[in-house]
Tab-separated table of C-alpha atoms in Angstrom:
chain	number	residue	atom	x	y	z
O	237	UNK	CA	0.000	0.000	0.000
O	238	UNK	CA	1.195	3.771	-0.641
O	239	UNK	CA	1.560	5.798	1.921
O	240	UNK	CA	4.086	6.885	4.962
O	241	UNK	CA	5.607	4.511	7.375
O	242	UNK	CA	7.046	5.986	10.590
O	243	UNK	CA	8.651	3.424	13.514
O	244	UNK	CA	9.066	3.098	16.059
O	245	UNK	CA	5.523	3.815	17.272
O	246	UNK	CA	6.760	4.096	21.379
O	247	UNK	CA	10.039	5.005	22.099
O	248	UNK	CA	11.717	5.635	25.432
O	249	UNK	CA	14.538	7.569	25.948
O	250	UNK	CA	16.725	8.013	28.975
O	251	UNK	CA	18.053	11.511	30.108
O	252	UNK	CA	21.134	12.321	27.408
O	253	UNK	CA	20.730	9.907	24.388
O	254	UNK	CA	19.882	10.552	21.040
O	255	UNK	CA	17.488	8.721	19.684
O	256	UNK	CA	16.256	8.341	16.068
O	257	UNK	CA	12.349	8.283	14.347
O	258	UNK	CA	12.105	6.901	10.844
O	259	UNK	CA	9.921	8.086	8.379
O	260	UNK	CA	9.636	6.277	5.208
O	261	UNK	CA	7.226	7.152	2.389
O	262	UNK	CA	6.920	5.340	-1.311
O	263	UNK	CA	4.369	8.145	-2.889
O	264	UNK	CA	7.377	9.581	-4.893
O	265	UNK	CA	6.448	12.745	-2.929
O	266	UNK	CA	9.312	15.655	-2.928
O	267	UNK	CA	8.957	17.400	0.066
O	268	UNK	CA	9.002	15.641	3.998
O	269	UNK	CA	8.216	16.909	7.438
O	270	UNK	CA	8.334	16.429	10.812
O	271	UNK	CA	6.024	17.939	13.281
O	272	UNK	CA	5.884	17.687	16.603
O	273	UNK	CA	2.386	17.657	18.430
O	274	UNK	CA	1.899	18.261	22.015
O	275	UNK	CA	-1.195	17.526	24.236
O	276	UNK	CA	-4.106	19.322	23.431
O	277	UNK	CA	-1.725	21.376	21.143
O	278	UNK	CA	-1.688	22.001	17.401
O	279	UNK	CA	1.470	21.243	15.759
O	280	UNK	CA	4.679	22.685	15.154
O	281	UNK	CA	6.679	22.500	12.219
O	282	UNK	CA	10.634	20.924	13.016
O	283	UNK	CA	12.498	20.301	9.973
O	284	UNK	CA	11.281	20.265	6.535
O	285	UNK	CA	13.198	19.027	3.238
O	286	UNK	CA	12.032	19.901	-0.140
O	287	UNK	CA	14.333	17.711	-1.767
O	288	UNK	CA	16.857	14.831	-1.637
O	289	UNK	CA	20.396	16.462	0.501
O	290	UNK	CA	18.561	19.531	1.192
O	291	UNK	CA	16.639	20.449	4.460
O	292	UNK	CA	15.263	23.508	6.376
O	293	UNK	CA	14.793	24.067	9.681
O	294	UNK	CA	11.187	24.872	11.510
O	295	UNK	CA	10.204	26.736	14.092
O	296	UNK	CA	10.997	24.311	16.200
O	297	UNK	CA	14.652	23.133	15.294
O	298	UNK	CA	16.452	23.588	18.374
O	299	UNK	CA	17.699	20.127	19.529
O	300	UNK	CA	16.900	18.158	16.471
O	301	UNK	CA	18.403	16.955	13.619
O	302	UNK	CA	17.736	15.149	10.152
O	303	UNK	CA	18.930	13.777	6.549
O	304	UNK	CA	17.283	13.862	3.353
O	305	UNK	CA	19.766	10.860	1.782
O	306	UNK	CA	17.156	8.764	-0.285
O	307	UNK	CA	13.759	10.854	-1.563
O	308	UNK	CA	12.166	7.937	0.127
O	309	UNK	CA	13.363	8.478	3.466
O	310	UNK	CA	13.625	11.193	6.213
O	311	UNK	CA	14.913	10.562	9.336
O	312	UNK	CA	14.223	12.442	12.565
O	313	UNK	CA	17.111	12.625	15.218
O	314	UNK	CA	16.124	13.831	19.069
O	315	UNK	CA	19.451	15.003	20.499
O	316	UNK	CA	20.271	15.576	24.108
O	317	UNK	CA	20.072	19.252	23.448
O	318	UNK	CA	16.528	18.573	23.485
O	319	UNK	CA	15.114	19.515	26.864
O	320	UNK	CA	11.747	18.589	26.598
O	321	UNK	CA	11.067	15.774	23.812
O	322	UNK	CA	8.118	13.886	25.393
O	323	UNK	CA	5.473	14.338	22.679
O	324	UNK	CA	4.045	12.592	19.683
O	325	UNK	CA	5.982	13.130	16.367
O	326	UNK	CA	4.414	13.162	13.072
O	327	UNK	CA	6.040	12.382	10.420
O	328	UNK	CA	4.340	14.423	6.180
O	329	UNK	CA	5.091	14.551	3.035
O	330	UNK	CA	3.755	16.802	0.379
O	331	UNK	CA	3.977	15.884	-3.612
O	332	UNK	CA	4.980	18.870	-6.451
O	333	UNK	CA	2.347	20.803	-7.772
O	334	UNK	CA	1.459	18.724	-10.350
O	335	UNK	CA	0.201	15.777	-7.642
O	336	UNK	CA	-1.126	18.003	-5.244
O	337	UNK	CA	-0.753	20.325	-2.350
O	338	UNK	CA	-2.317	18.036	0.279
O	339	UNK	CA	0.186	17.064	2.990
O	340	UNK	CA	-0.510	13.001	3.993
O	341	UNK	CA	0.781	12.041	7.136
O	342	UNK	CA	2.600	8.740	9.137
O	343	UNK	CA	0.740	7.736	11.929
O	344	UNK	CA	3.319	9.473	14.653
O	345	UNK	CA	5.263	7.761	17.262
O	346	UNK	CA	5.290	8.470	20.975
O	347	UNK	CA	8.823	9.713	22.256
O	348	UNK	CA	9.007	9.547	26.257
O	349	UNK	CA	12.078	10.254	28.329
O	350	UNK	CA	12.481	8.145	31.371
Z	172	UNK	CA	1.142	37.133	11.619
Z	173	UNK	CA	-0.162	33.922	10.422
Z	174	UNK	CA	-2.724	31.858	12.664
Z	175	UNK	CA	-5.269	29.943	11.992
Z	176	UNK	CA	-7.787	29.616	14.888
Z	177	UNK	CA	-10.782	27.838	16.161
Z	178	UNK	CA	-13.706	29.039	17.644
Z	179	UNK	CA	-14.500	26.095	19.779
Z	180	UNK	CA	-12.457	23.730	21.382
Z	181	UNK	CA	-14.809	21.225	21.996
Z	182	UNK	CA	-18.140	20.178	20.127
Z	183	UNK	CA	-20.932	18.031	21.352
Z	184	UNK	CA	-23.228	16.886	19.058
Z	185	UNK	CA	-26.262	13.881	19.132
Z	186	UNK	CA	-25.389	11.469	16.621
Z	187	UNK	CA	-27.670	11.843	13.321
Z	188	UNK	CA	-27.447	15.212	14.053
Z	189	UNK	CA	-25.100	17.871	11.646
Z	190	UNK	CA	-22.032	18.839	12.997
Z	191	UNK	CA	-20.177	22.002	12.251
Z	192	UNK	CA	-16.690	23.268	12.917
Z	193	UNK	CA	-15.191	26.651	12.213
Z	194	UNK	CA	-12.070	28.018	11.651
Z	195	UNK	CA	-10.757	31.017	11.187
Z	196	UNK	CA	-7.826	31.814	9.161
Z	197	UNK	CA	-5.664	35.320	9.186
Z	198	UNK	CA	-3.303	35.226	6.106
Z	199	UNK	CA	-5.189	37.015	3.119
Z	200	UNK	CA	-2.386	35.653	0.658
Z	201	UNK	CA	-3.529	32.048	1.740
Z	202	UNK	CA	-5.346	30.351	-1.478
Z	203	UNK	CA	-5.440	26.550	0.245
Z	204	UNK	CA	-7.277	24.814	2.983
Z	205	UNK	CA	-7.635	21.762	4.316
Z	206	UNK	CA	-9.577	19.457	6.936
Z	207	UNK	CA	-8.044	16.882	9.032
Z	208	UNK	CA	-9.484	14.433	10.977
Z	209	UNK	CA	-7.068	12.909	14.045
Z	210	UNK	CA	-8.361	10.233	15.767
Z	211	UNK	CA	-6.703	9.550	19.404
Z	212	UNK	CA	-3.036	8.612	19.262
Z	213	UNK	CA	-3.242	8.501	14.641
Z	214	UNK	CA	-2.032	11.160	12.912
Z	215	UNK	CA	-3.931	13.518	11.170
Z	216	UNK	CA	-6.465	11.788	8.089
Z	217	UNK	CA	-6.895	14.412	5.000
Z	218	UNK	CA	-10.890	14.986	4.902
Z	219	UNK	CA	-11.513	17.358	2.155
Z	220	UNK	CA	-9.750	20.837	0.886
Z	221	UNK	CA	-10.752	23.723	-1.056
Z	222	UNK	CA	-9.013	26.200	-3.119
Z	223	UNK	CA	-9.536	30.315	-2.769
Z	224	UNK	CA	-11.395	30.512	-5.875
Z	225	UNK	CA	-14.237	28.122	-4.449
Z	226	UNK	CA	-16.879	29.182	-2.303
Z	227	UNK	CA	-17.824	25.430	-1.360
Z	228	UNK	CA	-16.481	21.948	-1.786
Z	229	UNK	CA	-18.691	18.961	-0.866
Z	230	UNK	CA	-17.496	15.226	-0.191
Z	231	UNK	CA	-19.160	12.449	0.821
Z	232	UNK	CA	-20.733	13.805	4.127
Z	233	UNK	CA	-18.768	16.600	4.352
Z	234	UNK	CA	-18.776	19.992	3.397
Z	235	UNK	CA	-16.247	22.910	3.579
Z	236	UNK	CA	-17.649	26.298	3.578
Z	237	UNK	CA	-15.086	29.419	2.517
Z	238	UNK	CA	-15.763	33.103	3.327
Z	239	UNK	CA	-13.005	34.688	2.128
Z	240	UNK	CA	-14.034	38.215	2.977
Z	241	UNK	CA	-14.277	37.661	6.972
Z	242	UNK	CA	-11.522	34.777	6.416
Z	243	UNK	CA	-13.331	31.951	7.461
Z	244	UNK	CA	-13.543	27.903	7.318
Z	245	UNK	CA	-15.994	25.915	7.790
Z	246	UNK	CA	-16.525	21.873	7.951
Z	247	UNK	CA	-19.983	20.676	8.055
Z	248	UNK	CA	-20.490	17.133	8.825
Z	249	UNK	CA	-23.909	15.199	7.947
Z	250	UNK	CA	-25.597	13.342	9.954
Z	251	UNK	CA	-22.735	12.499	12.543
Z	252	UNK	CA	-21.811	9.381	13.177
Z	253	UNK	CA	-20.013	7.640	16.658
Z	254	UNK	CA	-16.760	7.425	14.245
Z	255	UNK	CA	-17.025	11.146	13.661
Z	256	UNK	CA	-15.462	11.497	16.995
Z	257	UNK	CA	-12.100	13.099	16.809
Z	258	UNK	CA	-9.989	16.192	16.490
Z	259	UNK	CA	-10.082	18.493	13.289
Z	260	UNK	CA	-7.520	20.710	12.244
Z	261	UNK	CA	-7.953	23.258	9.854
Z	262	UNK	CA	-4.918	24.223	8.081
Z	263	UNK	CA	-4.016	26.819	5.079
Z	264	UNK	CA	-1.430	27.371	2.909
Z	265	UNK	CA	-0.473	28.725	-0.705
Z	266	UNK	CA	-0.730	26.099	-3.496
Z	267	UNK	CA	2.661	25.425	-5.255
Z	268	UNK	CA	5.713	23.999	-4.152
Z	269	UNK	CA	7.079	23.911	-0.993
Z	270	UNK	CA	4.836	26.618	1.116
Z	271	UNK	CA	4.575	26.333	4.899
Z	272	UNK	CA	1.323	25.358	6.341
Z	273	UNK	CA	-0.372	26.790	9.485
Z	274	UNK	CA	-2.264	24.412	11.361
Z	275	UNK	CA	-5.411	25.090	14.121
Z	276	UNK	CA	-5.054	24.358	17.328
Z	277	UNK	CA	-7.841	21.507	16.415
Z	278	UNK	CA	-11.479	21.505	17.720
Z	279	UNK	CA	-12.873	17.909	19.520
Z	280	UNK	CA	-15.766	16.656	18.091
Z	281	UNK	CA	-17.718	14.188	20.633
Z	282	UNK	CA	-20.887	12.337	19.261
Z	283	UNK	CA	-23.098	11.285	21.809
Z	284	UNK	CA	-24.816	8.236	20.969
C-alpha cells in the first residue's frame, strides 16, 4: 500500500541519548516533514526538506536533527540538546504541484524520556 | 502574523445530528485549505480541501464552507456518526511547491450516541 511509514511507534529515551524516528514514504512525494504535536496542542513545524540532501529548519529546530539521503526516506534525530522531547511526532510529506498540495501524514510515534 | 484559529475547542453533538466546525484563518495571501481528521493517538487523516477561488467543496458527508471576505472555514459534517469522533484541524497554505502550512489548534468533536 502507498503511503508513509514511521517506527518506532513508542520510544523511550533516557536523560542524554539521542534517539532516532524513521519516516519512510513510497508516494514519490518531494517534500518531507516532521512535526511535533503536544497535548491538546496544534502542531509545530521541526524540519522540513524539499528535496533529496537539502533540508530547512522549523520553528521548532532547536535540539533536532535530520537527513534527506534517499527521496524515500527522512529521518528524525532527538538530540540531548533537546530539553523537553516527550510528545508525539508526526512524520508528512507533500507531492509537487502537479500531484497536489495536500500534505498526507505517518501515523506518529510516541517519544518519552524516562 | 499567520494563525489559523478555532472558535470552539470542543463540540458536542447527538449522533444523526449535523455537525459544524469553524475556523478562522488570518493570512489574506492564503489560497489553500484543508480538513483533518485525528483520531486519538493517529495522525492527522486528509478529509476534504478547497481552493480560494471556491466558495464550497462537498465530499461524501462533508462539506467545507469558505468566506473569504471575513476569512473563514468551515466543515460541516452530515448526519454524525459515533466514528465522527475526533480532532479536526484546519490548516491553510499557498498552493505550489514547498509553502509552509499553518495548522489550528484543532477543535474535539464528541458524538453522543
Amino acid at each position: 500500500d502507498g503511503g508513509i511509514t514511521q517506527s518506532p511507534k513508542y520510544l523511550f529515551r533516557k536523560e542524554g541519548q539521542n534517539v532516532t524516528l524513521s519516516c519512510e514514504q513510497n508516494l514519490n512525494h518531494d517534500a518531507m516533514y516532521w512535526y511535533r504535536q503536544d497535548p491538546g496542542q496544534g502542531l509545530r513545524l521541526i524540519y522540513y526538506s524539499q528535496i533529496v540532501n537539502d533540508f530547512q529548519k522549523g520553528d521548532i529546530a532547536e535540539g533536532y536533527s535530520v537527513s534527506r539521503e534517499k527521496k524515500e526516506s527522512f529521518p528524525l534525530t532527538v538530540t540531548s540538546a533537546q530539553k523537553n522531547p516527550t510528545a508525539f511526532y508526526l512524520c508528512a510529506s507533500k507531492g509537487n504541484g502537479n500531484s497536489g498540495n495536500t500534505i498526507y501524514f505517518g501515523e506518529g510515534s510516541w517519544l518519552t524520556v524516562v | 502574523g499567520e494563525s489559523v484559529g478555532l472558535h470552539l475547542p470542543t463540540l458536542s453533538v447527538q449522533e444523526g445530528d449535523n455537525s459544524i466546525i469553524n475556523c478562522a484563518y488570518s493570512n489574506s495571501a492564503s489560497d489553500y485549505f484543508i480538513w483533518y481528521k485525528q483520531e486519538s493517538g493517529k495522525g492527522p487523516q486528509f478529509i476534504i480541501d478547497i481552493r480560494s477561488n471556491m466558495d464550497k467543496r462537498q465530499g461524501q458527508r462533508v462539506t467545507v464552507l469558505l468566506n473569504k471576505t471575513v476569512k473563514h472555514l468551515s466543515l460541516q459534517i452530515a448526519a454524525t456518526q459515533p466514528g465522527d469522533s475526533a480532532v479536526y484541524f484546519c490548516a491553510e497554505t499557498r498552493a505550489g511547491g514547498y509553502q509552509k502550512v499553518t495548522f489550528g489548534t484543532g477543535t474535539k468533536l464528541q458524538v453522543i450516541p
